[in-house]
Every structure is written in C-alpha cells, then in structure tokens.
C-alpha cells in the first residue's frame, strides 16, 4: 500500500459544478497537508496548505483535513474550464523531515 | 523575482550517456529538492539539501544518480550511465526555512533516454 492514495481519474464535470477531490494516507505522522495544481507540461504550483486537522478556505477553494480518518479533501466551487488540470495532494511530517510525499494526482476536466 | 530555473527543458540522449540536469533555486531559499515524475510512480522525492548540504538521499534510485549543490544558487543532478527507465520529468523545487516550508517548483526537465 502506498503511503498516499489518490484516484487518478479522469474526473469530468460541467462548468459551475462543485468538485470534490480526495486523498487517503497511512502515515499518522503527517502534519502538513498541501494541494498542488499542475497544468500540462508545467511544474506543480501550490494551491492550498493546512496544518493538522481542520478546514481552510481561499476564494473558491476549501481544503479539509481529517487526521482521525487519515483523509484530506479539496473542494472547488463554481468550477471553471481554467480549473482543468491535475491536482496533487502532498504531505509531510514536519520538523526536520522536509520532503513531500505526493499522491499520484487526479486529472480534472471542467466541461464548458 | 524569478522562480526556480531549470535547464535544459528537454533532453534526449542514448542509453549509456551521461546526463546532467541543472537547477537555480529562488534567491534566498535555503532548501532545494529534486523530484522525479513518471506516469507509473507519480512524483517522488529523490534528494534534498539544506544550506547546500545533502540531508536525505534515500530516494535516489541507485548509484548511477548523484546530486551536488556547490553553492546556494546552483545544483546539479547527474545520471551516469543513463538507462531508458530513467525517462521521466525531473523537477527541482526550493523553499525557505519556517513553517510550512512551501516548496516552489521549477518547470521541469523532460528526459528521454533511448
């Protein structure tokens, strides 16, 4: 079992829909949780980060972390065609362990 | 400010040849990371440096891979000899000390080993 599991998709939804992206993980030591967005043939760019459990909102994006279930989510409201990309969850332990462990990414398609 | 800079952007080489990938981190950042991305395995950490010192190289696949950071503004990842299974996109990322140590990624080097 990989440390971080993420459904690769593709996930196709109509414009304006609410999108839910999810990851599960097995290492209970993870404390920092991130979502990266990657457009085709580009490097990942940080979208959201949260520390420990809880919710964080930024515009149309909401990140949720449930450490008891080892489950993290990213919600996108009022989805736009420009949101079409691959979304990667990432996490790290913190302290001196700085390398990120990534999910394989979910390919999201927003249909106009 | 310029982001993370990687060169070359594309590299095609033949099996057995030496390949050198280069990275210039964001000025002032003190962490530098090398990742590899493939369809099969996703994005994997290879090695990272703090203040030019290698901290964790447990992700380096084998002795054919080596990485150096001679100064704060330059790092190399070398593969010798290269093999077809090394074909991937190699990303460099940098970050600044302090939570959450957000990592900023470069555009990547797309490597194809024939």
Tab-separated table of N, CA and C in Angstrom, chain A residues 2 32 34 36 38 40-46 49-50 86 88 92 94-105, chain B residues 9-10 31 33 35 37-45 48 55 91 98-108 110:
chain	number	residue	atom	x	y	z
A	2	UNK	N	0.621	2.148	-0.951
A	2	UNK	CA	1.355	3.394	-0.986
A	2	UNK	C	0.969	4.236	0.223
A	32	UNK	N	1.552	18.282	7.863
A	32	UNK	CA	1.324	19.357	6.914
A	32	UNK	C	0.726	18.766	5.640
A	34	UNK	N	-0.952	19.609	1.766
A	34	UNK	CA	-0.993	20.585	0.689
A	34	UNK	C	-1.736	20.040	-0.517
A	36	UNK	N	-1.498	20.757	-4.651
A	36	UNK	CA	-0.814	21.395	-5.756
A	36	UNK	C	-1.651	21.208	-7.019
A	38	UNK	N	-1.295	21.181	-11.197
A	38	UNK	CA	-0.297	21.048	-12.254
A	38	UNK	C	-0.987	21.054	-13.613
A	40	UNK	N	-0.731	20.880	-17.776
A	40	UNK	CA	0.023	20.006	-18.655
A	40	UNK	C	1.386	20.603	-18.996
A	41	UNK	N	2.426	19.815	-18.808
A	41	UNK	CA	3.802	20.181	-19.142
A	41	UNK	C	4.308	21.375	-18.334
A	42	UNK	N	3.770	21.542	-17.126
A	42	UNK	CA	4.229	22.594	-16.224
A	42	UNK	C	4.608	21.969	-14.888
A	43	UNK	N	5.298	22.748	-14.043
A	43	UNK	CA	5.592	22.292	-12.697
A	43	UNK	C	4.395	22.468	-11.785
A	44	UNK	N	4.320	21.690	-10.719
A	44	UNK	CA	3.222	21.860	-9.751
A	44	UNK	C	3.303	23.236	-9.087
A	45	UNK	N	2.142	23.816	-8.815
A	45	UNK	CA	2.083	25.078	-8.088
A	45	UNK	C	1.196	24.900	-6.862
A	46	UNK	N	1.638	25.465	-5.750
A	46	UNK	CA	0.903	25.308	-4.501
A	46	UNK	C	-0.430	26.034	-4.564
A	49	UNK	N	-2.624	24.981	1.639
A	49	UNK	CA	-1.958	24.161	2.645
A	49	UNK	C	-2.684	24.296	3.964
A	50	UNK	N	-2.655	23.227	4.741
A	50	UNK	CA	-3.229	23.241	6.075
A	50	UNK	C	-2.279	22.505	7.014
A	86	UNK	N	-4.281	18.720	-13.370
A	86	UNK	CA	-4.087	17.601	-12.451
A	86	UNK	C	-3.856	18.159	-11.055
A	88	UNK	N	-2.692	17.439	-7.239
A	88	UNK	CA	-1.865	16.529	-6.454
A	88	UNK	C	-1.977	16.877	-4.980
A	92	UNK	N	3.692	16.149	4.503
A	92	UNK	CA	4.993	15.910	5.103
A	92	UNK	C	4.850	15.838	6.609
A	94	UNK	N	6.960	17.144	8.940
A	94	UNK	CA	7.283	18.357	9.680
A	94	UNK	C	8.583	18.186	10.422
A	95	UNK	N	8.974	19.185	11.175
A	95	UNK	CA	10.237	19.133	11.887
A	95	UNK	C	11.381	19.083	10.910
A	96	UNK	N	12.268	18.136	11.057
A	96	UNK	CA	13.403	18.042	10.157
A	96	UNK	C	13.120	17.260	8.900
A	97	UNK	N	11.975	16.633	8.794
A	97	UNK	CA	11.650	15.809	7.617
A	97	UNK	C	10.902	16.675	6.631
A	98	UNK	N	11.619	17.220	5.679
A	98	UNK	CA	11.029	18.240	4.833
A	98	UNK	C	10.564	17.779	3.467
A	99	UNK	N	10.910	16.574	3.067
A	99	UNK	CA	10.494	16.112	1.753
A	99	UNK	C	9.004	15.847	1.733
A	100	UNK	N	8.379	16.149	0.600
A	100	UNK	CA	6.946	15.933	0.433
A	100	UNK	C	6.677	14.539	-0.113
A	101	UNK	N	5.601	13.929	0.375
A	101	UNK	CA	5.089	12.687	-0.188
A	101	UNK	C	3.821	13.027	-0.947
A	102	UNK	N	3.797	12.705	-2.226
A	102	UNK	CA	2.697	13.091	-3.099
A	102	UNK	C	1.774	11.922	-3.408
A	103	UNK	N	0.493	12.240	-3.633
A	103	UNK	CA	-0.382	11.321	-4.315
A	103	UNK	C	-0.067	11.367	-5.801
A	104	UNK	N	-0.617	10.451	-6.563
A	104	UNK	CA	-0.298	10.397	-7.990
A	104	UNK	C	-1.051	11.435	-8.801
A	105	UNK	N	-2.028	12.076	-8.174
A	105	UNK	CA	-2.735	13.151	-8.855
A	105	UNK	C	-4.048	12.705	-9.466
B	9	UNK	N	15.340	22.231	-20.688
B	9	UNK	CA	13.921	21.923	-20.537
B	9	UNK	C	13.602	20.551	-21.132
B	10	UNK	N	14.341	20.181	-22.153
B	10	UNK	CA	14.168	18.881	-22.784
B	10	UNK	C	15.543	18.289	-23.048
B	31	UNK	N	16.411	25.636	1.149
B	31	UNK	CA	16.160	24.226	0.883
B	31	UNK	C	16.036	24.021	-0.624
B	33	UNK	N	15.161	20.796	-3.474
B	33	UNK	CA	14.657	19.428	-3.619
B	33	UNK	C	14.737	19.009	-5.077
B	35	UNK	N	12.919	16.136	-7.533
B	35	UNK	CA	11.852	15.155	-7.658
B	35	UNK	C	11.876	14.568	-9.064
B	37	UNK	N	9.070	12.642	-11.811
B	37	UNK	CA	7.658	12.340	-12.059
B	37	UNK	C	7.514	11.408	-13.242
B	38	UNK	N	6.845	10.281	-13.033
B	38	UNK	CA	6.501	9.343	-14.096
B	38	UNK	C	5.023	8.997	-13.979
B	39	UNK	N	4.475	8.492	-15.056
B	39	UNK	CA	3.064	8.083	-15.029
B	39	UNK	C	2.854	6.958	-14.026
B	40	UNK	N	3.800	6.041	-13.981
B	40	UNK	CA	3.619	4.862	-13.132
B	40	UNK	C	3.748	5.180	-11.644
B	41	UNK	N	4.712	6.007	-11.295
B	41	UNK	CA	5.044	6.203	-9.888
B	41	UNK	C	4.671	7.580	-9.355
B	42	UNK	N	4.227	8.472	-10.232
B	42	UNK	CA	3.881	9.810	-9.782
B	42	UNK	C	5.119	10.626	-9.478
B	43	UNK	N	4.975	11.557	-8.542
B	43	UNK	CA	6.050	12.476	-8.179
B	43	UNK	C	6.761	11.930	-6.944
B	44	UNK	N	8.063	11.700	-7.085
B	44	UNK	CA	8.826	11.088	-6.000
B	44	UNK	C	10.024	11.956	-5.649
B	45	UNK	N	10.254	12.100	-4.360
B	45	UNK	CA	11.418	12.844	-3.881
B	45	UNK	C	12.678	12.006	-4.073
B	48	UNK	N	17.164	15.967	-1.044
B	48	UNK	CA	17.046	17.387	-0.758
B	48	UNK	C	18.237	17.888	0.049
B	55	UNK	N	20.681	16.343	2.862
B	55	UNK	CA	20.064	15.916	4.111
B	55	UNK	C	19.499	14.501	4.002
B	91	UNK	N	11.975	17.441	-11.627
B	91	UNK	CA	11.653	18.766	-11.106
B	91	UNK	C	12.616	19.137	-9.990
B	98	UNK	N	11.129	27.708	7.879
B	98	UNK	CA	9.963	28.202	8.597
B	98	UNK	C	8.708	27.544	8.082
B	99	UNK	N	7.769	27.258	8.933
B	99	UNK	CA	6.527	26.610	8.517
B	99	UNK	C	5.798	27.486	7.509
B	100	UNK	N	5.093	26.905	6.560
B	100	UNK	CA	5.067	25.480	6.275
B	100	UNK	C	6.120	25.041	5.276
B	101	UNK	N	7.134	25.812	5.085
B	101	UNK	CA	8.230	25.460	4.156
B	101	UNK	C	7.652	25.142	2.787
B	102	UNK	N	6.840	26.045	2.300
B	102	UNK	CA	6.214	25.863	0.987
B	102	UNK	C	7.258	25.674	-0.080
B	103	UNK	N	7.081	24.665	-0.897
B	103	UNK	CA	8.036	24.366	-1.957
B	103	UNK	C	7.541	24.941	-3.276
B	104	UNK	N	8.414	25.646	-3.939
B	104	UNK	CA	8.129	26.233	-5.237
B	104	UNK	C	8.873	25.433	-6.294
B	105	UNK	N	8.111	24.968	-7.280
B	105	UNK	CA	8.666	24.071	-8.284
B	105	UNK	C	9.110	24.823	-9.534
B	106	UNK	N	10.162	24.292	-10.151
B	106	UNK	CA	10.572	24.764	-11.460
B	106	UNK	C	9.722	24.121	-12.541
B	107	UNK	N	9.993	24.468	-13.807
B	107	UNK	CA	9.189	23.947	-14.919
B	107	UNK	C	9.509	22.506	-15.281
B	108	UNK	N	10.608	21.976	-14.770
B	108	UNK	CA	10.955	20.584	-15.033
B	108	UNK	C	11.846	20.407	-16.251
B	110	UNK	N	12.346	17.491	-19.113
B	110	UNK	CA	11.758	16.264	-19.667
B	110	UNK	C	12.887	15.460	-20.279
